[in-house]
Amino acid sequence: MNLDDYTKAGKIASEVREIARNKDWVGKTLYEICETVESEIKSRGGSCAFPVNASLNEIAAHYTAEPNDPKILSSADLIKIDLGVHINGYIADTAVSVSYDPESAILVEAAEAALKAAMGIVKQGTKSSEIGKTIQKTVMQYNLKPIGNLSGHSLEQFTIHAGKSIPNMWSIGSFSLSTKEAYACEPFVTTSKGLGFVREGKTKNIFGLVSRKKTKNDNANRLADFIWENFNTLPFALRWITKSFDEKEARASLEELIKNKIVRAYPVLNEAAGQRVAQAEHTFIPTESGALVTTL
Ligand code: MN
Ligand code: MN
């Protein structure tokens, strides 16, 4: 636990999230959106803990722009911008949803309200199941549904999902919050027509190194070294690699690393009935009387 670095990362993350919230992204490509948000993180002295997620509409999470991704944000879209900042591996994970379509604005409002309600009850000893219950109750007051199979998580140095889950609805099995750990809380909300859970999609554009073993392919080994040196075991995007490697060669090497289980690919997560999803997220460290919300 390094409170100073957690606090620094949180301050940068919250400043950049507010820029993301207030900027008019309509007409911009997903590539421009992700690259702009990431450059705001770096210009403040932070490092990206993972590629900025720019997930549209029914995609709940885990979409980041492809190299030169041409997809343009329209005035009918709902976008979730999820960003991570780290200082020496200590991570701030935060997200904002922006609905340019007035009809989906209620989803954003409910996600924000659920996050606020959850932040109101967290302190040392709070049971994770209580957080889930609070989120679910708040979302249901809007006649909407939480996404049951997405959850918040404990954080450790250089590890975003450190093993413990903070549920978005009441669930069996629980742990108590500790002042020695940082956590992310992230309610996801969908419409009453949604199934309230996500399924993995075909698209995979976020990756992470899981092993340092060598392959017989020199290009693949060179790429694995580059990933280790630049991103450690944190998630990365292809567009972070194509700044230093030829795209065609990088794609082939990445395939080789995935095939050899040296790199893991994370699929996008889609609402199971194709309904729109909104998300809000904060990182916090419990105290005896409440919590230090690092990304407030
Ligand atoms: Mn996040
Ligand atoms: Mn998170």
XYZ file of C-alpha atoms and ligand atoms in Angstrom:
298
model
C 0.000 0.000 0.000
C 1.420 3.360 -1.029
C -1.138 6.008 -0.120
C 0.842 8.806 -1.741
C 1.014 7.128 -5.162
C -2.626 5.981 -4.937
C -3.624 9.592 -4.210
C -1.529 11.009 -7.070
C -2.929 8.466 -9.546
C -6.462 9.211 -8.332
C -6.120 12.956 -8.788
C -4.908 12.558 -12.379
C -7.619 9.995 -13.143
C -10.416 12.208 -11.839
C -9.172 15.282 -13.737
C -8.982 13.326 -16.979
C -12.383 11.682 -16.376
C -13.967 15.124 -16.031
C -12.389 16.197 -19.320
C -13.824 13.035 -20.894
C -17.249 13.796 -19.412
C -17.418 17.401 -20.593
C -15.897 17.193 -24.052
C -18.223 16.898 -27.052
C -16.941 13.730 -28.716
C -19.647 13.567 -31.425
C -17.999 13.274 -34.841
C -14.710 12.038 -33.377
C -13.380 8.561 -34.109
C -12.918 6.027 -31.312
C -9.210 6.167 -32.146
C -9.130 9.940 -31.501
C -11.134 9.544 -28.278
C -8.864 6.851 -26.801
C -5.643 8.578 -27.873
C -6.806 11.969 -26.565
C -7.753 10.598 -23.146
C -4.477 8.666 -22.891
C -2.425 11.728 -23.814
C -4.233 13.732 -21.079
C -3.108 11.052 -18.578
C 0.510 11.162 -19.767
C 0.680 14.973 -19.897
C -0.137 14.984 -16.154
C 2.718 12.605 -15.373
C 0.601 9.447 -15.088
C 1.016 6.140 -16.871
C -1.920 4.290 -18.422
C -2.861 1.289 -16.274
C -4.785 -0.140 -19.249
C -5.906 1.075 -22.678
C -8.748 3.576 -22.388
C -11.989 1.664 -22.934
C -14.443 3.414 -25.251
C -17.385 1.021 -25.219
C -20.504 2.045 -27.161
C -24.160 1.300 -26.392
C -24.728 -2.444 -25.768
C -20.988 -3.072 -25.345
C -20.612 -2.921 -21.572
C -16.818 -3.036 -21.391
C -13.443 -3.996 -22.857
C -13.555 -2.226 -26.203
C -10.568 -0.073 -27.027
C -9.780 1.519 -30.396
C -7.952 -0.518 -33.020
C -4.991 1.187 -34.742
C -6.646 4.046 -36.694
C -10.113 2.793 -35.643
C -12.460 4.682 -38.020
C -15.693 4.201 -36.024
C -17.246 7.649 -35.457
C -19.260 8.581 -32.371
C -22.763 9.724 -33.341
C -25.277 11.936 -31.534
C -27.415 8.824 -30.881
C -24.689 6.964 -28.971
C -24.061 6.225 -25.319
C -20.332 5.924 -24.626
C -18.575 4.537 -21.562
C -15.070 5.924 -21.104
C -13.171 3.816 -18.586
C -9.636 4.904 -17.781
C -6.821 3.731 -15.540
C -3.837 5.692 -14.262
C -0.892 4.285 -12.376
C 1.994 5.810 -10.481
C 4.674 3.167 -9.810
C 2.007 0.491 -10.345
C -0.506 1.980 -7.867
C -3.713 2.257 -9.853
C -6.694 4.570 -10.051
C -9.546 3.030 -12.059
C -12.490 5.288 -12.924
C -15.215 5.526 -15.546
C -17.861 7.872 -16.838
C -20.769 7.317 -19.216
C -21.952 10.032 -21.571
C -25.270 9.734 -23.345
C -25.774 11.978 -26.339
C -29.198 10.363 -26.737
C -31.594 11.875 -24.117
C -33.499 8.584 -23.841
C -30.454 6.765 -22.462
C -29.595 9.515 -19.983
C -31.564 7.713 -17.249
C -29.091 4.791 -17.442
C -26.223 7.171 -16.755
C -28.140 8.797 -13.893
C -28.860 5.409 -12.295
C -25.236 4.223 -12.586
C -24.014 7.453 -10.947
C -26.643 7.219 -8.194
C -25.742 3.577 -7.481
C -22.044 4.454 -7.254
C -22.809 7.365 -4.929
C -24.973 5.165 -2.693
C -22.215 2.537 -2.553
C -19.557 5.141 -1.695
C -21.866 6.285 1.115
C -21.723 2.938 2.945
C -18.122 1.799 2.440
C -15.717 1.786 5.390
C -13.496 -0.695 7.169
C -15.470 -3.901 7.700
C -18.291 -3.217 5.215
C -19.397 -6.523 3.697
C -19.097 -6.780 -0.077
C -22.600 -8.276 -0.211
C -23.951 -5.080 1.409
C -22.386 -3.027 -1.379
C -24.034 -5.269 -3.971
C -27.368 -4.958 -2.212
C -27.111 -1.155 -2.108
C -26.244 -0.940 -5.807
C -29.082 -3.275 -6.795
C -31.636 -1.443 -4.655
C -30.648 1.942 -6.093
C -30.771 0.715 -9.697
C -34.155 -0.961 -9.177
C -35.602 2.327 -7.906
C -35.105 3.556 -11.483
C -36.939 0.479 -12.817
C -33.652 -0.583 -14.436
C -31.364 -3.613 -13.996
C -27.796 -3.952 -12.716
C -25.436 -6.194 -14.691
C -24.994 -9.156 -12.389
C -21.890 -10.732 -13.875
C -19.733 -7.597 -13.914
C -18.236 -6.414 -10.671
C -15.748 -4.137 -8.978
C -12.496 -5.548 -7.662
C -9.594 -5.265 -5.276
C -6.421 -3.657 -6.644
C -2.768 -4.410 -5.991
C 0.445 -2.895 -7.316
C 0.535 -3.597 -11.082
C -2.595 -5.775 -10.736
C -6.000 -4.397 -11.674
C -8.137 -7.398 -10.755
C -6.446 -8.623 -7.593
C -8.882 -11.400 -6.724
C -11.745 -9.985 -4.665
C -15.027 -8.976 -6.295
C -17.338 -6.122 -5.329
C -20.701 -7.274 -6.668
C -23.330 -5.137 -8.380
C -26.182 -7.098 -6.818
C -26.857 -9.134 -3.728
C -24.782 -12.313 -3.862
C -23.765 -15.271 -1.744
C -20.238 -15.199 -0.390
C -18.787 -12.044 1.007
C -15.651 -10.462 2.380
C -15.128 -7.426 4.588
C -13.354 -4.297 3.337
C -9.882 -3.665 4.751
C -8.055 -0.360 5.266
C -4.961 -2.061 3.859
C -6.429 -2.549 0.400
C -7.683 -0.427 -2.511
C -10.873 -1.327 -4.359
C -12.773 -0.271 -7.458
C -16.568 -0.116 -7.346
C -18.286 -0.043 -10.737
C -22.045 -0.379 -11.134
C -23.235 -1.253 -14.637
C -26.886 -0.576 -15.479
C -29.103 -1.718 -18.334
C -32.773 -1.274 -19.270
C -35.668 -3.346 -17.929
C -35.657 -5.176 -21.291
C -32.045 -6.225 -20.789
C -31.150 -9.653 -19.451
C -28.905 -8.052 -16.831
C -25.775 -9.971 -17.725
C -23.040 -9.763 -20.358
C -21.732 -12.320 -22.834
C -18.303 -12.365 -24.432
C -18.266 -11.007 -27.999
C -15.960 -11.989 -30.875
C -13.909 -8.796 -30.862
C -10.719 -8.882 -28.815
C -8.587 -5.752 -28.756
C -7.219 -5.668 -25.209
C -4.351 -7.993 -24.283
C -2.127 -8.824 -21.340
C 1.155 -10.686 -20.827
C 0.712 -13.819 -18.702
C 4.012 -15.681 -19.177
C 7.670 -14.937 -19.919
C 8.401 -18.237 -21.658
C 10.062 -18.139 -25.099
C 8.629 -19.297 -28.428
C 10.565 -20.547 -31.473
C 9.581 -17.366 -33.285
C 12.138 -14.518 -32.935
C 9.658 -11.787 -33.879
C 7.195 -13.018 -31.264
C 9.940 -13.131 -28.621
C 10.984 -9.577 -29.486
C 7.397 -8.399 -29.118
C 7.052 -10.209 -25.759
C 10.193 -8.417 -24.514
C 8.783 -5.080 -25.669
C 5.478 -5.760 -23.873
C 7.265 -6.750 -20.648
C 9.495 -3.677 -20.700
C 6.710 -1.229 -21.508
C 3.510 -2.580 -19.939
C 4.690 -5.202 -17.444
C 1.662 -7.480 -16.871
C -0.835 -4.628 -17.281
C -3.287 -4.729 -20.204
C -2.256 -3.159 -23.522
C -3.710 -2.400 -26.962
C -2.390 -3.191 -30.423
C -2.238 0.551 -31.186
C 0.346 0.888 -28.375
C 2.567 -1.582 -30.227
C 2.143 -0.307 -33.769
C 3.864 2.929 -32.723
C 7.085 0.839 -32.605
C 6.332 -2.211 -34.815
C 4.949 -2.665 -38.320
C 1.212 -3.412 -37.932
C 1.151 -6.567 -40.061
C 4.183 -8.006 -38.306
C 2.808 -7.017 -34.891
C -0.530 -8.732 -35.585
C 1.239 -11.942 -36.634
C 3.551 -11.902 -33.596
C 0.642 -11.185 -31.257
C -1.290 -14.151 -32.721
C 1.750 -16.340 -32.084
C 1.985 -15.145 -28.459
C -1.736 -15.776 -27.898
C -1.461 -19.256 -29.453
C 1.432 -20.061 -27.092
C -0.531 -18.727 -24.088
C 2.087 -16.041 -23.434
C -0.458 -13.295 -24.058
C -4.108 -13.376 -23.075
C -6.777 -11.623 -25.210
C -9.810 -10.089 -23.473
C -13.059 -10.243 -25.457
C -15.536 -7.353 -25.487
C -18.503 -7.859 -23.160
C -21.973 -7.300 -24.645
C -25.298 -7.003 -22.838
C -26.952 -10.362 -23.515
C -30.176 -8.910 -24.986
C -28.347 -6.153 -26.884
C -29.637 -3.434 -24.543
C -27.652 -0.316 -23.761
C -25.426 -0.214 -20.697
C -24.107 2.665 -18.575
C -21.290 2.466 -16.025
C -19.795 4.642 -13.305
C -16.657 3.812 -11.332
C -14.490 5.033 -8.474
C -11.387 3.695 -6.722
C -11.353 3.930 -2.929
C -9.396 2.944 0.162
C -11.543 2.257 3.236
C -10.855 4.098 6.484
C -12.251 3.481 9.962
C -15.044 5.987 9.450
C -15.576 5.966 5.659
C -13.285 5.864 2.674
C -10.711 7.859 0.800
C -12.223 7.942 -2.692
C -9.050 8.540 -4.679
C -10.906 9.343 -7.930
C -13.559 11.663 -6.458
Mn -12.465 0.678 -14.993
Mn -12.468 -1.550 -12.709
